[in-house]
Amino acid sequence: IVMDEIGSKEDAEAIFDASRMGVSVLASAHAASLDDALSRRMLSNAMNAGAFGWACVLGPSVGKINHLYAFSEGKWLQKSL
């Protein structure tokens, strides 16, 4: 499932439900950093429950990835680009 702009509790719940059923999810959310995304309760719940295996923070240039993170053993780990 591809989803643009997670913005509500219902969005986050749908993503979490889909991931528990084995559905792969690609989603976007506006956040300045991983910490910013994790500070949003609705998004944090899905992210920390393992709904996503990867997260990336895009830069100001189109298509530029500034930071890449992998979810492993219950925590987000920064990876090399």
Coordinates of N, CA and C in Angstrom, one line a residue:
I1 N 0.9 -1.2 0.0 CA 0.0 0.0 0.0 C 0.9 1.2 0.0
V2 N 0.6 2.2 -0.9 CA 1.3 3.5 -0.9 C 0.4 4.5 -0.3
M3 N 0.8 5.3 0.6 CA 0.0 6.3 1.3 C 0.8 7.6 1.4
D4 N 0.2 8.7 1.0 CA 0.8 10.0 1.0 C 0.3 10.7 2.3
E5 N 1.2 11.2 3.0 CA 0.9 12.1 4.2 C 0.1 11.5 5.3
I6 N 0.7 10.8 6.1 CA 0.0 10.3 7.3 C -0.3 11.5 8.2
G7 N -1.6 11.7 8.4 CA -1.9 12.9 9.2 C -3.0 12.7 10.3
S8 N -3.5 11.5 10.4 CA -4.6 11.4 11.4 C -4.3 10.1 12.1
K9 N -5.0 10.0 13.2 CA -5.0 8.7 14.0 C -5.5 7.5 13.2
E10 N -6.5 7.8 12.4 CA -7.0 6.7 11.6 C -6.0 6.2 10.5
D11 N -5.3 7.2 10.0 CA -4.2 6.8 9.0 C -3.2 5.9 9.7
A12 N -2.7 6.3 10.8 CA -1.7 5.5 11.6 C -2.3 4.1 11.9
E13 N -3.5 4.0 12.4 CA -4.1 2.8 12.7 C -4.3 1.9 11.5
A14 N -4.6 2.4 10.3 CA -4.8 1.6 9.1 C -3.4 1.1 8.7
I15 N -2.4 1.9 8.8 CA -1.0 1.4 8.5 C -0.6 0.3 9.4
F16 N -0.8 0.4 10.7 CA -0.5 -0.6 11.7 C -1.3 -1.9 11.4
D17 N -2.5 -1.8 11.1 CA -3.4 -2.9 10.9 C -2.9 -3.7 9.6
A18 N -2.6 -2.9 8.6 CA -2.1 -3.5 7.3 C -0.8 -4.2 7.6
S19 N 0.1 -3.6 8.3 CA 1.5 -4.2 8.5 C 1.3 -5.5 9.3
R20 N 0.4 -5.6 10.3 CA 0.2 -6.8 11.1 C -0.4 -7.9 10.2
M21 N -1.0 -7.6 9.1 CA -1.5 -8.6 8.2 C -0.5 -9.0 7.1
G22 N 0.7 -8.5 7.2 CA 1.8 -8.8 6.2 C 1.8 -8.0 5.0
V23 N 1.1 -6.9 5.0 CA 1.0 -6.0 3.8 C 2.2 -5.0 3.9
S24 N 3.0 -4.8 2.9 CA 4.0 -3.8 2.9 C 3.4 -2.4 2.7
V25 N 3.9 -1.5 3.4 CA 3.4 -0.1 3.4 C 4.5 0.9 3.1
L26 N 4.3 1.8 2.1 CA 5.2 2.9 1.8 C 4.4 4.1 2.1
A27 N 4.8 4.9 3.0 CA 4.0 6.1 3.4 C 4.9 7.3 3.6
S28 N 4.4 8.5 3.6 CA 5.1 9.7 3.8 C 4.5 10.5 4.9
A29 N 5.3 11.3 5.6 CA 4.8 12.2 6.6 C 5.8 13.4 6.7
H30 N 5.3 14.5 6.9 CA 6.1 15.7 7.0 C 6.7 15.8 8.4
A31 N 8.1 15.8 8.4 CA 8.8 15.9 9.7 C 10.2 16.3 9.4
A32 N 10.8 17.1 10.3 CA 12.1 17.7 10.0 C 13.2 16.6 10.3
S33 N 12.9 15.6 11.2 CA 13.9 14.6 11.6 C 13.1 13.4 12.1
L34 N 13.9 12.3 12.3 CA 13.3 11.1 12.9 C 12.7 11.5 14.3
D35 N 13.4 12.2 15.1 CA 12.9 12.6 16.4 C 11.6 13.4 16.3
D36 N 11.5 14.3 15.3 CA 10.3 15.0 15.0 C 9.1 14.1 14.7
A37 N 9.3 13.1 13.8 CA 8.3 12.1 13.5 C 7.9 11.3 14.7
L38 N 8.9 10.9 15.5 CA 8.6 10.1 16.7 C 7.9 10.9 17.8
S39 N 8.0 12.2 17.7 CA 7.3 13.0 18.7 C 5.8 13.1 18.5
R40 N 5.3 12.7 17.3 CA 3.9 12.7 17.0 C 3.3 11.4 17.4
R41 N 2.5 11.4 18.4 CA 2.0 10.1 19.0 C 1.4 9.2 18.0
M42 N 0.6 9.6 17.1 CA -0.1 8.7 16.2 C 0.9 8.1 15.3
L43 N 1.9 8.8 14.8 CA 2.9 8.3 13.9 C 3.9 7.4 14.7
S44 N 4.3 7.8 15.9 CA 5.2 7.1 16.7 C 4.7 5.7 17.1
N45 N 3.4 5.6 17.4 CA 2.8 4.3 17.7 C 3.0 3.3 16.6
A46 N 2.7 3.7 15.4 CA 2.9 2.8 14.2 C 4.4 2.5 14.0
M47 N 5.2 3.5 14.1 CA 6.6 3.4 13.8 C 7.3 2.5 14.8
N48 N 7.0 2.7 16.1 CA 7.6 1.9 17.1 C 7.0 0.5 17.3
A49 N 5.9 0.2 16.7 CA 5.3 -1.1 16.7 C 5.8 -2.0 15.6
G50 N 6.7 -1.4 14.7 CA 7.3 -2.2 13.6 C 6.5 -2.1 12.3
A51 N 5.6 -1.2 12.2 CA 4.8 -1.0 11.0 C 5.7 -0.7 9.8
F52 N 6.9 -0.1 10.0 CA 7.9 0.2 9.0 C 9.2 -0.4 9.4
G53 N 9.9 -0.9 8.4 CA 11.3 -1.4 8.6 C 12.3 -0.3 8.3
W54 N 12.0 0.7 7.6 CA 12.9 1.7 7.2 C 12.3 3.1 7.3
A55 N 13.1 4.1 7.5 CA 12.7 5.5 7.5 C 13.8 6.3 6.9
C56 N 13.4 7.3 6.1 CA 14.4 8.2 5.6 C 14.0 9.6 5.7
V57 N 14.9 10.5 5.9 CA 14.7 11.9 6.1 C 15.2 12.6 4.8
L58 N 14.3 13.2 4.0 CA 14.7 13.8 2.8 C 15.3 15.2 3.0
G59 N 16.2 15.6 2.2 CA 16.8 16.9 2.3 C 16.0 18.0 1.4
P60 N 16.6 19.2 1.4 CA 15.9 20.2 0.7 C 16.0 20.1 -0.8
S61 N 17.0 19.3 -1.3 CA 17.1 19.1 -2.7 C 16.2 17.9 -3.1
V62 N 15.6 18.0 -4.3 CA 14.6 17.0 -4.7 C 15.4 15.6 -4.8
G63 N 14.8 14.6 -4.1 CA 15.3 13.3 -4.2 C 16.6 13.0 -3.4
K64 N 17.0 14.0 -2.6 CA 18.2 13.8 -1.7 C 17.8 13.2 -0.4
I65 N 18.4 12.1 0.0 CA 18.2 11.5 1.3 C 19.3 12.0 2.3
N66 N 18.9 12.7 3.3 CA 19.8 13.2 4.3 C 20.2 12.1 5.4
H67 N 19.2 11.3 5.8 CA 19.4 10.3 6.8 C 18.6 9.1 6.5
L68 N 19.1 7.9 6.8 CA 18.5 6.6 6.6 C 18.5 5.9 7.9
Y69 N 17.4 5.3 8.3 CA 17.2 4.6 9.6 C 16.6 3.2 9.3
A70 N 17.0 2.2 10.1 CA 16.4 0.9 10.0 C 15.8 0.6 11.4
F71 N 14.6 -0.1 11.4 CA 14.0 -0.5 12.7 C 14.5 -1.9 13.0
S72 N 15.2 -2.1 14.1 CA 15.7 -3.4 14.5 C 15.6 -3.5 16.0
E73 N 15.1 -4.7 16.4 CA 15.0 -5.0 17.8 C 14.4 -3.9 18.6
G74 N 13.3 -3.3 18.1 CA 12.6 -2.3 18.9 C 13.2 -0.9 18.9
K75 N 14.2 -0.6 18.1 CA 14.7 0.7 18.1 C 15.1 1.1 16.7
W76 N 15.2 2.4 16.4 CA 15.6 3.0 15.2 C 17.1 3.2 15.2
L77 N 17.8 2.7 14.2 CA 19.3 2.8 14.1 C 19.6 3.5 12.8
Q78 N 20.5 4.5 12.9 CA 20.9 5.3 11.7 C 21.9 4.4 10.9
K79 N 21.7 4.4 9.6 CA 22.5 3.7 8.7 C 23.3 4.6 7.8
S80 N 24.4 4.1 7.3 CA 25.2 4.9 6.4 C 24.5 5.0 5.0
L81 N 24.7 6.1 4.3 CA 24.1 6.3 3.0 C 25.1 5.8 2.0

